Coordinates of C-alpha atoms in Angstrom, one line a residue:
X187 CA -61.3 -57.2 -44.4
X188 CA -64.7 -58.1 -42.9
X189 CA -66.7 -61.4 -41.5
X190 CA -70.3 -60.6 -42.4
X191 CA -71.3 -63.1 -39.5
X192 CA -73.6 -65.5 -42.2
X193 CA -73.9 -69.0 -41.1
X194 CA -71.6 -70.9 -43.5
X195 CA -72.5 -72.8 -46.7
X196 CA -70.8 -75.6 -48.5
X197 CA -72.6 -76.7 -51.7
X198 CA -71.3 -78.3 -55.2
X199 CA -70.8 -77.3 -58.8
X200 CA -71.8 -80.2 -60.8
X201 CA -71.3 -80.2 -64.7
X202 CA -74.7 -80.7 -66.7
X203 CA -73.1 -83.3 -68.8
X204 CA -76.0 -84.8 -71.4
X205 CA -73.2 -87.7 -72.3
X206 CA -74.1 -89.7 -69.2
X207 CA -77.3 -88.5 -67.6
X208 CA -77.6 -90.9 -65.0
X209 CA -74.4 -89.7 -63.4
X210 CA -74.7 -86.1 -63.7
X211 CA -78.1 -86.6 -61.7
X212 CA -76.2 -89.5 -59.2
X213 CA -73.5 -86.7 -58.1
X214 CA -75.8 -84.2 -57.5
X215 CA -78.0 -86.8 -55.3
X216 CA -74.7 -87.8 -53.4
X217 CA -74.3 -83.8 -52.5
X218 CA -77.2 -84.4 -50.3
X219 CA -76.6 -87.2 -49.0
X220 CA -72.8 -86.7 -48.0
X221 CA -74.4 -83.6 -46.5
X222 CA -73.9 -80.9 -48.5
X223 CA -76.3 -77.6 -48.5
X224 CA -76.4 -76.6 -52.0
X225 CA -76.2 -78.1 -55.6
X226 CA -75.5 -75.9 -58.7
X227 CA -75.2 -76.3 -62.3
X228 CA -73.6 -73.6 -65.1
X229 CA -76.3 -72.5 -67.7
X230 CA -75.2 -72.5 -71.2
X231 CA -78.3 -73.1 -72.8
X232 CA -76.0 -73.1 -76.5
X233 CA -73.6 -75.9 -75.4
X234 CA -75.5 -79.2 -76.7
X235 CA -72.9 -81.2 -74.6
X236 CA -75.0 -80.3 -71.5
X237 CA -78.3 -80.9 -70.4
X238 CA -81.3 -77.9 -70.2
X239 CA -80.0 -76.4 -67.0
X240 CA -83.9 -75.6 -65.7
X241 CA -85.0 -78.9 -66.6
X242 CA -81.9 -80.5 -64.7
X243 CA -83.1 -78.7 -62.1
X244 CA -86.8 -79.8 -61.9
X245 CA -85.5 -83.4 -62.2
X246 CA -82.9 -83.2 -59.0
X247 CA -85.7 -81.0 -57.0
X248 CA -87.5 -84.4 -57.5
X249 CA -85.0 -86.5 -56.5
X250 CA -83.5 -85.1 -54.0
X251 CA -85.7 -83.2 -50.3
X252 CA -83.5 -81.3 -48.1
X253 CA -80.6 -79.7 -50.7
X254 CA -81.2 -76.1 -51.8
X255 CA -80.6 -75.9 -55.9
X256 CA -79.4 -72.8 -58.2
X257 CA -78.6 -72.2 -61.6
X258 CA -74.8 -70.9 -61.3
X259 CA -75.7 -68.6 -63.1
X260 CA -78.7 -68.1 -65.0
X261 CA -78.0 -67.4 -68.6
X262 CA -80.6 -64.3 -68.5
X263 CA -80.0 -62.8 -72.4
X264 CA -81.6 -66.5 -73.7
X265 CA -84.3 -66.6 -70.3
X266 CA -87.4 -64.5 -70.9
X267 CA -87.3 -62.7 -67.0
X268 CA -91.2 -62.9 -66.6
X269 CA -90.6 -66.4 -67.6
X270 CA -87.9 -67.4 -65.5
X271 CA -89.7 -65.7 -62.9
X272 CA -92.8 -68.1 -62.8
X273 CA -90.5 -71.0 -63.3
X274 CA -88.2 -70.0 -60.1
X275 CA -91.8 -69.5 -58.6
X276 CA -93.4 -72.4 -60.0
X277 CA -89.8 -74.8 -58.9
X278 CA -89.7 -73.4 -55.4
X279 CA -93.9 -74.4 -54.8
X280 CA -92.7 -77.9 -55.9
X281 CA -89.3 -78.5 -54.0
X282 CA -91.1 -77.2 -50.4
X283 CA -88.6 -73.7 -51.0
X284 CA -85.3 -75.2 -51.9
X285 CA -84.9 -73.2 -54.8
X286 CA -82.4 -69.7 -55.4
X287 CA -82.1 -67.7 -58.4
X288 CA -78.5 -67.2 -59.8
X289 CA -78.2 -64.3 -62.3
X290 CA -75.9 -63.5 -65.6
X291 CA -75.9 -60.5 -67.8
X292 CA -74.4 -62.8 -70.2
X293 CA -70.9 -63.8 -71.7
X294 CA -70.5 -65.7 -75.1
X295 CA -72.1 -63.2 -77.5
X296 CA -71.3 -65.5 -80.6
X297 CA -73.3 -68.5 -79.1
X298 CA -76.3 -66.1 -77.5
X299 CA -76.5 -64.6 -81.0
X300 CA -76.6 -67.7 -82.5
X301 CA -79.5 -68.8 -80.6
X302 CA -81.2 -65.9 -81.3
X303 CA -80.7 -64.1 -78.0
X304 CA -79.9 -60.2 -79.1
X305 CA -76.3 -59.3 -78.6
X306 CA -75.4 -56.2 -75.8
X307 CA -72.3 -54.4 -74.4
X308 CA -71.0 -54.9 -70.9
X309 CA -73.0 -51.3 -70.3
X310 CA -76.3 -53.0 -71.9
X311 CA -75.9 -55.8 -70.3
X312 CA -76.0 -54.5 -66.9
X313 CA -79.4 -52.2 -67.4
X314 CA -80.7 -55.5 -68.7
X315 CA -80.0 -57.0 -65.9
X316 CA -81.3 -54.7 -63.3
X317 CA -84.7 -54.1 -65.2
X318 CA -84.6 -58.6 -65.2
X319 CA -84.6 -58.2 -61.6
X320 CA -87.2 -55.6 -61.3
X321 CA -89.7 -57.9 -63.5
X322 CA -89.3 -60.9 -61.7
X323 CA -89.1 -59.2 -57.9
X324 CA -92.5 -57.8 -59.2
X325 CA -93.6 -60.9 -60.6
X326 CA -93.4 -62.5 -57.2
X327 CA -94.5 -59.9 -55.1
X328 CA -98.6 -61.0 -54.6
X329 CA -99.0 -58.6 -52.3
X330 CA -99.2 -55.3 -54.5
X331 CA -102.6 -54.7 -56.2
X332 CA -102.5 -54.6 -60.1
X333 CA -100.6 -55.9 -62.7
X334 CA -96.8 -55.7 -63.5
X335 CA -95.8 -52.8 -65.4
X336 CA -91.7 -52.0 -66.4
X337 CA -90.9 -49.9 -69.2
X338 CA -87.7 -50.8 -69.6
X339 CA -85.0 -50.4 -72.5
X340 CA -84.9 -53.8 -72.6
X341 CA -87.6 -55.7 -71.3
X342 CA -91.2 -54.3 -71.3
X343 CA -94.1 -55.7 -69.3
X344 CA -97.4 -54.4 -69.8
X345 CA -99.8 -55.1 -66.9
X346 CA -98.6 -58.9 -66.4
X347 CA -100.6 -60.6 -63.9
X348 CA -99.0 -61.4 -60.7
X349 CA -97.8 -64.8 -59.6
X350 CA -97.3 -67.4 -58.1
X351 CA -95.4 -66.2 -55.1
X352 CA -92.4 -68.6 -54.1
X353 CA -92.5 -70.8 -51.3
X354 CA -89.7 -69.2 -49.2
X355 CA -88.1 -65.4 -50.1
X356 CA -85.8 -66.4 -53.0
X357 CA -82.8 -64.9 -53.1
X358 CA -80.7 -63.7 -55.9
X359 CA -77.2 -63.9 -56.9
X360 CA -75.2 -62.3 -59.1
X361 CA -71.9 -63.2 -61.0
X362 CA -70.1 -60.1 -61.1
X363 CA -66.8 -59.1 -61.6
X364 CA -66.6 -55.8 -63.3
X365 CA -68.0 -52.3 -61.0
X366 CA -70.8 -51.9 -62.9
X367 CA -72.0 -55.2 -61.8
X368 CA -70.6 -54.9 -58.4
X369 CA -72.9 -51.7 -57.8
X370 CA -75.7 -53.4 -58.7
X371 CA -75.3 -56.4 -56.4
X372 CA -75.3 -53.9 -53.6
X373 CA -78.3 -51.8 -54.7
X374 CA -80.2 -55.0 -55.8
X375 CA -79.0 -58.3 -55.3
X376 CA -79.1 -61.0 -52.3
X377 CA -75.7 -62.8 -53.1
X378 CA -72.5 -61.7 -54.8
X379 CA -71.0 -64.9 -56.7
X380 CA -67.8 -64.9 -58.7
X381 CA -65.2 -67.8 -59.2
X382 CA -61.8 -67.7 -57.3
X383 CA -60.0 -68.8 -60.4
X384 CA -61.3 -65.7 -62.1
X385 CA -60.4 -63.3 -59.8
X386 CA -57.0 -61.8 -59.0
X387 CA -55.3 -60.8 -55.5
X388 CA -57.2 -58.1 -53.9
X389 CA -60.2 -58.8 -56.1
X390 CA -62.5 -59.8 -53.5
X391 CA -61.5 -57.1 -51.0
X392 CA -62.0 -54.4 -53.7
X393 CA -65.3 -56.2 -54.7
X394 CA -66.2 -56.4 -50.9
X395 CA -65.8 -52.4 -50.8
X396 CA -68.0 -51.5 -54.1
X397 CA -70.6 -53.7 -53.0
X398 CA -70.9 -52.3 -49.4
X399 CA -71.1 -49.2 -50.6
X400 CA -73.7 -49.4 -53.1
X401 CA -75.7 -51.1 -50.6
X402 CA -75.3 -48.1 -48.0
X403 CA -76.1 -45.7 -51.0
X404 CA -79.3 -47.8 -51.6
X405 CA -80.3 -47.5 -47.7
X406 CA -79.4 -51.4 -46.9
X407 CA -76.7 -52.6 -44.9
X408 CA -73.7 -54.6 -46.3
X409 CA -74.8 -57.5 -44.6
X410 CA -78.2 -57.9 -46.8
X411 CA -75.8 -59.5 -48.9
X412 CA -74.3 -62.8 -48.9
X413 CA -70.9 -63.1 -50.2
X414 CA -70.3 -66.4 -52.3
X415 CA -67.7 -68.6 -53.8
X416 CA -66.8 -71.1 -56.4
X417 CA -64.0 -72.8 -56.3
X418 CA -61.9 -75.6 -57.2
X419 CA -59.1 -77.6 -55.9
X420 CA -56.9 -80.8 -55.2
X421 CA -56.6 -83.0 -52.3
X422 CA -53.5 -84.8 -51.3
X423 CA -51.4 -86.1 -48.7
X424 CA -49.1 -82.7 -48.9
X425 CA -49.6 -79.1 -49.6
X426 CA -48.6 -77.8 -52.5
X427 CA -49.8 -74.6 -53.5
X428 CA -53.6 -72.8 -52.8
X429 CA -56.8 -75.6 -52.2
X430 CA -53.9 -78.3 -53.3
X431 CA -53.1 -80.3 -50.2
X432 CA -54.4 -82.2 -47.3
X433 CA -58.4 -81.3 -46.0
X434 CA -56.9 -79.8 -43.3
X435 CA -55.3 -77.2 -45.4
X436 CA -58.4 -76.8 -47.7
X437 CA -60.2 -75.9 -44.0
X438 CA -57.3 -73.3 -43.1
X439 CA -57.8 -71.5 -45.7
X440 CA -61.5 -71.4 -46.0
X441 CA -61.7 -70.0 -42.9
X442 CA -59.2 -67.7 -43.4
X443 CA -61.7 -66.5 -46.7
X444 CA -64.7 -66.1 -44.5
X445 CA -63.2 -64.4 -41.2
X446 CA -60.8 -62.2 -43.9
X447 CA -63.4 -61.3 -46.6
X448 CA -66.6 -62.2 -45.6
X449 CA -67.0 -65.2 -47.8
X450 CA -70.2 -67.6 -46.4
X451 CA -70.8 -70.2 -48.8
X452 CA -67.8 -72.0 -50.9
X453 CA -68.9 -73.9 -53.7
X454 CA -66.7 -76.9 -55.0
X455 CA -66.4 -77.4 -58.9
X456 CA -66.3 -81.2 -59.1
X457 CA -67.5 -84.5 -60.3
X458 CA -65.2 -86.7 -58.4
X459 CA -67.6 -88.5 -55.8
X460 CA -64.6 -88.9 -53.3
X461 CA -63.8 -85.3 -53.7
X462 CA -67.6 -84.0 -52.4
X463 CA -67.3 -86.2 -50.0
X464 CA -63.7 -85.3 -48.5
X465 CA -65.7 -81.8 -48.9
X466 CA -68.8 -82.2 -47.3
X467 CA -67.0 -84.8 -44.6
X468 CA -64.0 -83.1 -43.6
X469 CA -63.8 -79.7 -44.9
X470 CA -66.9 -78.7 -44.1
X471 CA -67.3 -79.4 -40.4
X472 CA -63.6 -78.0 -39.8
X473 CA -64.2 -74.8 -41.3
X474 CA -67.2 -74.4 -39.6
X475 CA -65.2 -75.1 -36.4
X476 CA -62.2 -72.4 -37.2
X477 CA -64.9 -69.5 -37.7
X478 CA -66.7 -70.4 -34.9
X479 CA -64.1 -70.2 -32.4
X480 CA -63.1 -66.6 -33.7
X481 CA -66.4 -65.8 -33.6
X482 CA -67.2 -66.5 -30.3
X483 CA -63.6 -64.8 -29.2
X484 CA -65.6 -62.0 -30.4
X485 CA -62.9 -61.3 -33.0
X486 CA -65.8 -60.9 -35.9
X487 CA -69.3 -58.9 -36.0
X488 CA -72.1 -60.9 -34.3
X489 CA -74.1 -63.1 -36.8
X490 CA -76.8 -61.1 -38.5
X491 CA -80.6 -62.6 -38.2
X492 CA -82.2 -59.5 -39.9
X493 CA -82.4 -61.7 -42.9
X494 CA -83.8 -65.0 -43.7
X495 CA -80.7 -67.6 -44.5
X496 CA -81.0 -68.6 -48.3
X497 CA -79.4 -71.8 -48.3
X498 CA -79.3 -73.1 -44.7
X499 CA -80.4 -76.2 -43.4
X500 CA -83.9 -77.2 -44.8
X501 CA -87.0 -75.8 -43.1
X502 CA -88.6 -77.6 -40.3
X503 CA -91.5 -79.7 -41.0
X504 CA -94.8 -78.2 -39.0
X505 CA -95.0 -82.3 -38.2
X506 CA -91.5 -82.1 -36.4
X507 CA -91.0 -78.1 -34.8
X508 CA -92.4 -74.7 -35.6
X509 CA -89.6 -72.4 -36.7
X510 CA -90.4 -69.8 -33.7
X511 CA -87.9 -69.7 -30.8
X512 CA -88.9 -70.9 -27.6
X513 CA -89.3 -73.9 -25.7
X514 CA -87.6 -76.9 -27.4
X515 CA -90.2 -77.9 -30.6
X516 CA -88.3 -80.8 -32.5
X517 CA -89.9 -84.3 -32.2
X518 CA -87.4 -87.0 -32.8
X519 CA -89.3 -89.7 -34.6
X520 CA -90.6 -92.4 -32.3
X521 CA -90.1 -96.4 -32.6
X522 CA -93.2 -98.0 -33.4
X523 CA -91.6 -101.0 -31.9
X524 CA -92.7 -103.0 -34.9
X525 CA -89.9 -106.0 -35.8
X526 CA -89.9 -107.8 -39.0
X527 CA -86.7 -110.4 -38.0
X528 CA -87.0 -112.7 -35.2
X529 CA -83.3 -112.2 -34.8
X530 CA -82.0 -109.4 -32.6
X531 CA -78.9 -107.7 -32.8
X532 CA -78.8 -105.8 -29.5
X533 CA -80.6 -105.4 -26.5
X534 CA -82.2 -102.2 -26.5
X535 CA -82.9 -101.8 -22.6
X536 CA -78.9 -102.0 -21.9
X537 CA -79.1 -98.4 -24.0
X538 CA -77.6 -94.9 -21.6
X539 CA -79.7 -92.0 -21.4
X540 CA -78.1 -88.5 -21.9
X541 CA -78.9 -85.4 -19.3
X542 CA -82.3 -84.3 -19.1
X543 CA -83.3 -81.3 -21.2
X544 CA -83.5 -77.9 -19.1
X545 CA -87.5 -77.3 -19.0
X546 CA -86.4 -73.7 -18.7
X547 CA -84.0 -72.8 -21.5
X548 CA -85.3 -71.8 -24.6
X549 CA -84.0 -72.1 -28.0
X550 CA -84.1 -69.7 -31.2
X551 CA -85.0 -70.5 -34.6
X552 CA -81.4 -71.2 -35.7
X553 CA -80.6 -73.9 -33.3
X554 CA -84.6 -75.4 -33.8
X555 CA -83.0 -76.0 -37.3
X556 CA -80.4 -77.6 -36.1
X557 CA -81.8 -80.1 -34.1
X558 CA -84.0 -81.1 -36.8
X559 CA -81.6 -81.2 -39.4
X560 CA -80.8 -84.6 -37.9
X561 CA -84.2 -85.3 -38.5
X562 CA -84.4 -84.7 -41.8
X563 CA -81.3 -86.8 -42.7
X564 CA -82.6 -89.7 -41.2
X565 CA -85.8 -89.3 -43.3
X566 CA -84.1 -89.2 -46.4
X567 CA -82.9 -93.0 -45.1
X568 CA -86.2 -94.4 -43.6
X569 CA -87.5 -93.0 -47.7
X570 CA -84.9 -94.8 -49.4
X571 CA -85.2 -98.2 -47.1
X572 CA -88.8 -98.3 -48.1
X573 CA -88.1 -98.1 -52.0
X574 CA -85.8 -101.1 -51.4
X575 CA -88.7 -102.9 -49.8
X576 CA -91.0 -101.7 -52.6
X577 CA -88.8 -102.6 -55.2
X578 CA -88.4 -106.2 -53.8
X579 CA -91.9 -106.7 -53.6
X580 CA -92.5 -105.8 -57.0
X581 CA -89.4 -108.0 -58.4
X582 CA -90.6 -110.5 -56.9
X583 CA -94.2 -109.7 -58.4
X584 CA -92.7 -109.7 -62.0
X585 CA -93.9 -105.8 -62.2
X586 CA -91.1 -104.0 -63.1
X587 CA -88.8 -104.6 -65.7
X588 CA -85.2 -103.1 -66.2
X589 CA -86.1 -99.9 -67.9
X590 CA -89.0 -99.0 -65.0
X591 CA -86.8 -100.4 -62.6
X592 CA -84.3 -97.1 -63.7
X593 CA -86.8 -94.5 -63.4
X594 CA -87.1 -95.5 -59.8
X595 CA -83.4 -96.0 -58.9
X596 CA -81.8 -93.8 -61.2
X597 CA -78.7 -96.2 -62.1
X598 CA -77.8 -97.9 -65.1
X599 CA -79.8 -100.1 -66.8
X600 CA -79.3 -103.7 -66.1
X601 CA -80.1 -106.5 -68.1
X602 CA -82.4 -108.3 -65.4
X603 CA -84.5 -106.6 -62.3
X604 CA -82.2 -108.7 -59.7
X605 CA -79.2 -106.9 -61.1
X606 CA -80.8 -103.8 -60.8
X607 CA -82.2 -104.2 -57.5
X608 CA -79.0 -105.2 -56.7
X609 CA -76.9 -102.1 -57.9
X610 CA -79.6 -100.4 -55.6
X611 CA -79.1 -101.8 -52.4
X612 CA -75.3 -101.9 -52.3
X613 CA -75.7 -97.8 -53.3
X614 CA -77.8 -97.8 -50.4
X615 CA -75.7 -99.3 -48.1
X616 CA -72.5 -96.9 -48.8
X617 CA -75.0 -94.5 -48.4
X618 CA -75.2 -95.5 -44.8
X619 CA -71.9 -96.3 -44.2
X620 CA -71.3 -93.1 -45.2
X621 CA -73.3 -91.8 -43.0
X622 CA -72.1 -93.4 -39.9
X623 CA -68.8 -92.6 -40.6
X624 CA -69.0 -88.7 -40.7
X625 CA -70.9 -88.7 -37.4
X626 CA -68.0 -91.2 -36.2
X627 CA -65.6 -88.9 -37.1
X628 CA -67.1 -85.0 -36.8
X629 CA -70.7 -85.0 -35.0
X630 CA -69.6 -87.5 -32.0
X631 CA -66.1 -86.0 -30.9
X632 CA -67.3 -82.9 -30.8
X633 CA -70.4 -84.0 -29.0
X634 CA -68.3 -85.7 -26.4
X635 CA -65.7 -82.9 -25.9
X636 CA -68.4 -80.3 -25.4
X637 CA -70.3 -82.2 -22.6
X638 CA -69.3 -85.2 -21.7
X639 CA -72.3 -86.2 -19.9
X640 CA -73.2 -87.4 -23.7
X641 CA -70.1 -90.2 -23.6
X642 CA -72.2 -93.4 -23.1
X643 CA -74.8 -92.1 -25.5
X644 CA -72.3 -91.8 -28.3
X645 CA -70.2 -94.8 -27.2
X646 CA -73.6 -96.7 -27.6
X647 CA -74.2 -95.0 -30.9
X648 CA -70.5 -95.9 -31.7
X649 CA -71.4 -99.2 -31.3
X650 CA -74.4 -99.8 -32.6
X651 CA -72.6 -98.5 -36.5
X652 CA -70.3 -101.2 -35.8
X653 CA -73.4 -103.7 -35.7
X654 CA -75.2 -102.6 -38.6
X655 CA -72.1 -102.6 -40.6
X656 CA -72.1 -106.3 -39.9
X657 CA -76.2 -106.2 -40.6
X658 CA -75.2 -104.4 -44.4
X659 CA -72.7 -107.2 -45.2
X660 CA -75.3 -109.8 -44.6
X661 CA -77.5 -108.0 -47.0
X662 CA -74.4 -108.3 -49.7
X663 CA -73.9 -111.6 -49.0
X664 CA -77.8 -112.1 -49.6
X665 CA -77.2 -109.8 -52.6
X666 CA -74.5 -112.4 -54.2
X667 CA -77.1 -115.2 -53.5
X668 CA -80.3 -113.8 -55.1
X669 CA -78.3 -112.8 -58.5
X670 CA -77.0 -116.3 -58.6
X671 CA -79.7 -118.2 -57.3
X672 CA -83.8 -118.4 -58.0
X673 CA -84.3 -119.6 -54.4
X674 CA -82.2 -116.1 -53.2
X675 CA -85.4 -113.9 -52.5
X676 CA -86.1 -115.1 -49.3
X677 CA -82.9 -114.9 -48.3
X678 CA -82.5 -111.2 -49.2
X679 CA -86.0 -110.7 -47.8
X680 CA -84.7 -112.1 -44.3
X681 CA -81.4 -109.9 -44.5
X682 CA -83.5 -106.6 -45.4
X683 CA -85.8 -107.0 -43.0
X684 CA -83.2 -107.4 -40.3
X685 CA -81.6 -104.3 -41.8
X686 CA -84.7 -102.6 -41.4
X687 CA -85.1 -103.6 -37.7
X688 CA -81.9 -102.5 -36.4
X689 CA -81.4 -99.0 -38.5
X690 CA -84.9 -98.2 -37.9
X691 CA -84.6 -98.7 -34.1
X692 CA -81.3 -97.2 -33.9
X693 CA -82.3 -94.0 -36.0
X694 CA -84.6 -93.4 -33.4
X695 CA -82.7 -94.1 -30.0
X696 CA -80.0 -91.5 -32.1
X697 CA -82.5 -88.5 -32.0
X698 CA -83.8 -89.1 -29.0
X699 CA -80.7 -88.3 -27.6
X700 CA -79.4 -86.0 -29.9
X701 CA -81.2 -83.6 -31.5
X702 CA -81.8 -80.9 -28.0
X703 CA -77.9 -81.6 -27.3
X704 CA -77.1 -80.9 -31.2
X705 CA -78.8 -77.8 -30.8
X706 CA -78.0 -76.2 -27.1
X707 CA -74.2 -76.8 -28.4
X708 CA -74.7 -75.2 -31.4
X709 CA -73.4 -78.4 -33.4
X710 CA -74.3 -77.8 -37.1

């Protein structure tokens, strides 16, 4: 029974369904935005229901710019190690170090064969996979002079130049279930990840014990590795048996998972859009609240910080803060005071100011990330606002038909650009709501109840989502006019422009006065 004191992790489990490509990528997008860490997809490389799993993953890494991305788990008897090892590489370079490398000695003989993968036993499997691991920790390590060389029964690389290194120290997880597998993930691995449904009662304490002993045989410490979950579940109104009942349940029990067996990261199996974000919403924030109260009762080890965090929250931008501690470093993003409306929708110099920022406290690298994961959130809304401009003005412009017009918005095709600029902005606009509302509901009580010197702030804040709710229906109402009127671009031009003015201005005023108090409360 053991907390290994990792900062929690709440990510997804998205089917690579090839039958509707558009949604598969959609969901995994809208596990970002609701504010989830980390996006996974099985690899079955045999199964031509599903799309390439790698390639799936190259083409959300694109889409998406602060969620971390695995393979859960990498199908490693039909992925070439040196191989995989340049494409983890290659992925992580492109997606600023988002990027972690789930691992699989294999399952489904019959289909591996098939494909003309070689067929092992559970023994063979597992000194396939630790000579895997040896080629591609070699493979990325730049450092050592002269080639790669492992003579392996299995895989044999003979001098293999070295290369590229990563962006960020990629860590590996394992799905394991049988000891074998469990003593390598403590000699060798980063991450232990099984599935609840596959395990039994006591399964994950028993695992808990093999792994921390092979690690402490090996010379590390049980805490070098992360302990991960995936799971699946139903909400409802009332409880009725294990992950099946209200979100407050689901959070109960989560909690008791990572205070009980050192579980850090839970990993929901669904496509259900309501169901990531009831996760990511409430789930998420309460668990996080349940451990950290233990914690700081000083019920559970103190957090370890020996190694770097695989799937926290994205890394801060050299632009914003340096990830050194020290004196407060994250820039909230100015407003350029540019207007595009004449209309106004609030007077900004009625705004509250919170408490001054102590000039002498100082702030370590975990609660720098904090503060500018704010930041970062934001971002991802100032980058989709501008594509709606962008896509206006080339509407308008006749430069984009229905099938371009997809690439850009990833949606269904529509029959004429105004429909499909359409279906784009009222996505955009749940995407704010939804926003709003889990900052209404989690980031601003807590806020409030842990200083209240912050109250007119966030009852400004409060406000101010009120107004631009209002703004957002005007830009549906505009919506409705420009499909069924010629003369409705202006009018959509007027309503996104106002839209523009008032998030814009209050995204700002919201990290001005948020992101030091976010991170000196310790408010993830």
């Amino acid at each position: 029974m053991s907390d290994y004191g990792h900062d929690l992790v709440f990510g997804s489990f998205v089917t690579p369904s090839a039958g509707n490509p558009d949604r598969t990528v959609g969901v995994a997008v809208l596990a970002e935005q609701v504010g989830l860490d980390l996006v996974t997809f099985q690899d079955h490389p045999y199964q031509p229901a599903f799309l390439d799993t790698w390639t799936l993953l190259s083409f959300v890494a694109a889409r998406t710019s602060r969620v971390h991305l695995a393979a859960n788990v990498t199908n490693l008897p039909l992925r070439p190690p040196a191989v995989l090892a340049r494409s983890v590489a290659s992925l992580d370079l492109l997606s600023g170090g988002r990027i972690t490398l789930g691992l699989g000695a294999g399952a489904f003989w019959d289909a591996i064969e098939a494909m003309g993968g070689r067929r092992l036993t559970p023994g063979q499997g597992v000194r396939a996979l630790e000579e895997a691991i040896e080629v591609i920790r070699q493979l990325w390590d730049v450092e050592t002079r002269g080639g790669v060389r492992v003579d392996g029964e299995f895989y044999r690389v003979v001098g293999a130049k070295r290369g590229p290194a990563p962006a960020h120290a990629v860590p590996i997880w394992l799905g394991a279930y049988k000891p074998r597998m469990l003593q390598l993930t403590g000699r060798r691995a980063d991450g232990w990840l099984p599935t609840l449904g596959y395990l039994q009662p006591g399964d994950l304490t028993r695992g808990n014990a093999i792994i921390d002993d092979a690690a402490q045989q090996a010379g590390r410490s049980p805490q070098d590795v992360r302990r991960l979950l995936n799971i699946a579940g139903q909400f409802s109104a009332v409880g009725r048996g294990p992950l099946d009942g209200p979100a407050e349940q689901w959070a109960e029990e989560l909690a008791g998972l990572a205070l009980e067996e050192g579980v850090s990261a839970f990993i929901l199996g669904s496509d259900d859009p309501d169901d990531l974000r009831r996760f990511a919403g409430e789930v998420a924030p309460a668990v996080r609240e349940l451990v950290a109260a233990e914690r700081d009762q000083g019920a559970t080890p103190e957090r370890t910080t020996a190694q770097p965090e695989p799937v926290a929250a994205s890394p801060v931008r050299a632009s914003r803060a340096t990830a050194a501690g020290g004196a407060f470093a994250v820039v909230p993003t100015p407003d350029d005071g540019v207007r595009r409306s004449e209309q106004q929708v609030w007077d900004e110099s009625t705004r509250p100011t919170g408490p001054a920022p102590d000039p002498e406290r100082t702030y370590t690298p975990q609660e720098q990330a904090t503060g500018a994961h704010l930041v970062q959130i934001h971002d991802g809304l100032r980058a989709e606002l501008a594509q709606i401009h962008d896509l206006i003005e080339q509407v308008a412009a006749g430069e984009i038909d229905a099938g371009a017009a997809r690439s850009h918005i990833n949606t269904m095709t529509m029959r004429q650009n105004r429909w499909t600029l359409g279906v784009y902005c009222e996505s955009y606009c749940r995407i704010v709501t939804t926003h709003h509302t889990i900052e209404d509901q989690s980031f601003f009580p807590r806020l409030r109840a842990r200083d209240p010197r912050l109250g007119p702030v966030v009852d400004r804040l409060e406000q101010e989502h009120h107004v631009i709710h209002d703004v957002l229906e005007g830009v549906d109402r505009a919506l409705v006019a420009y499909v069924g009127s010629p003369d409705g671009l202006a009018e959509l031009r007027a309503a996104v422009d106002l839209l523009t003015d008032a998030l814009l201005s209050h995204l700002s005023y919201e990290e001005r006065e948020l992101v030091e108090p976010l991170a000196r409360l310790g408010i993830a």
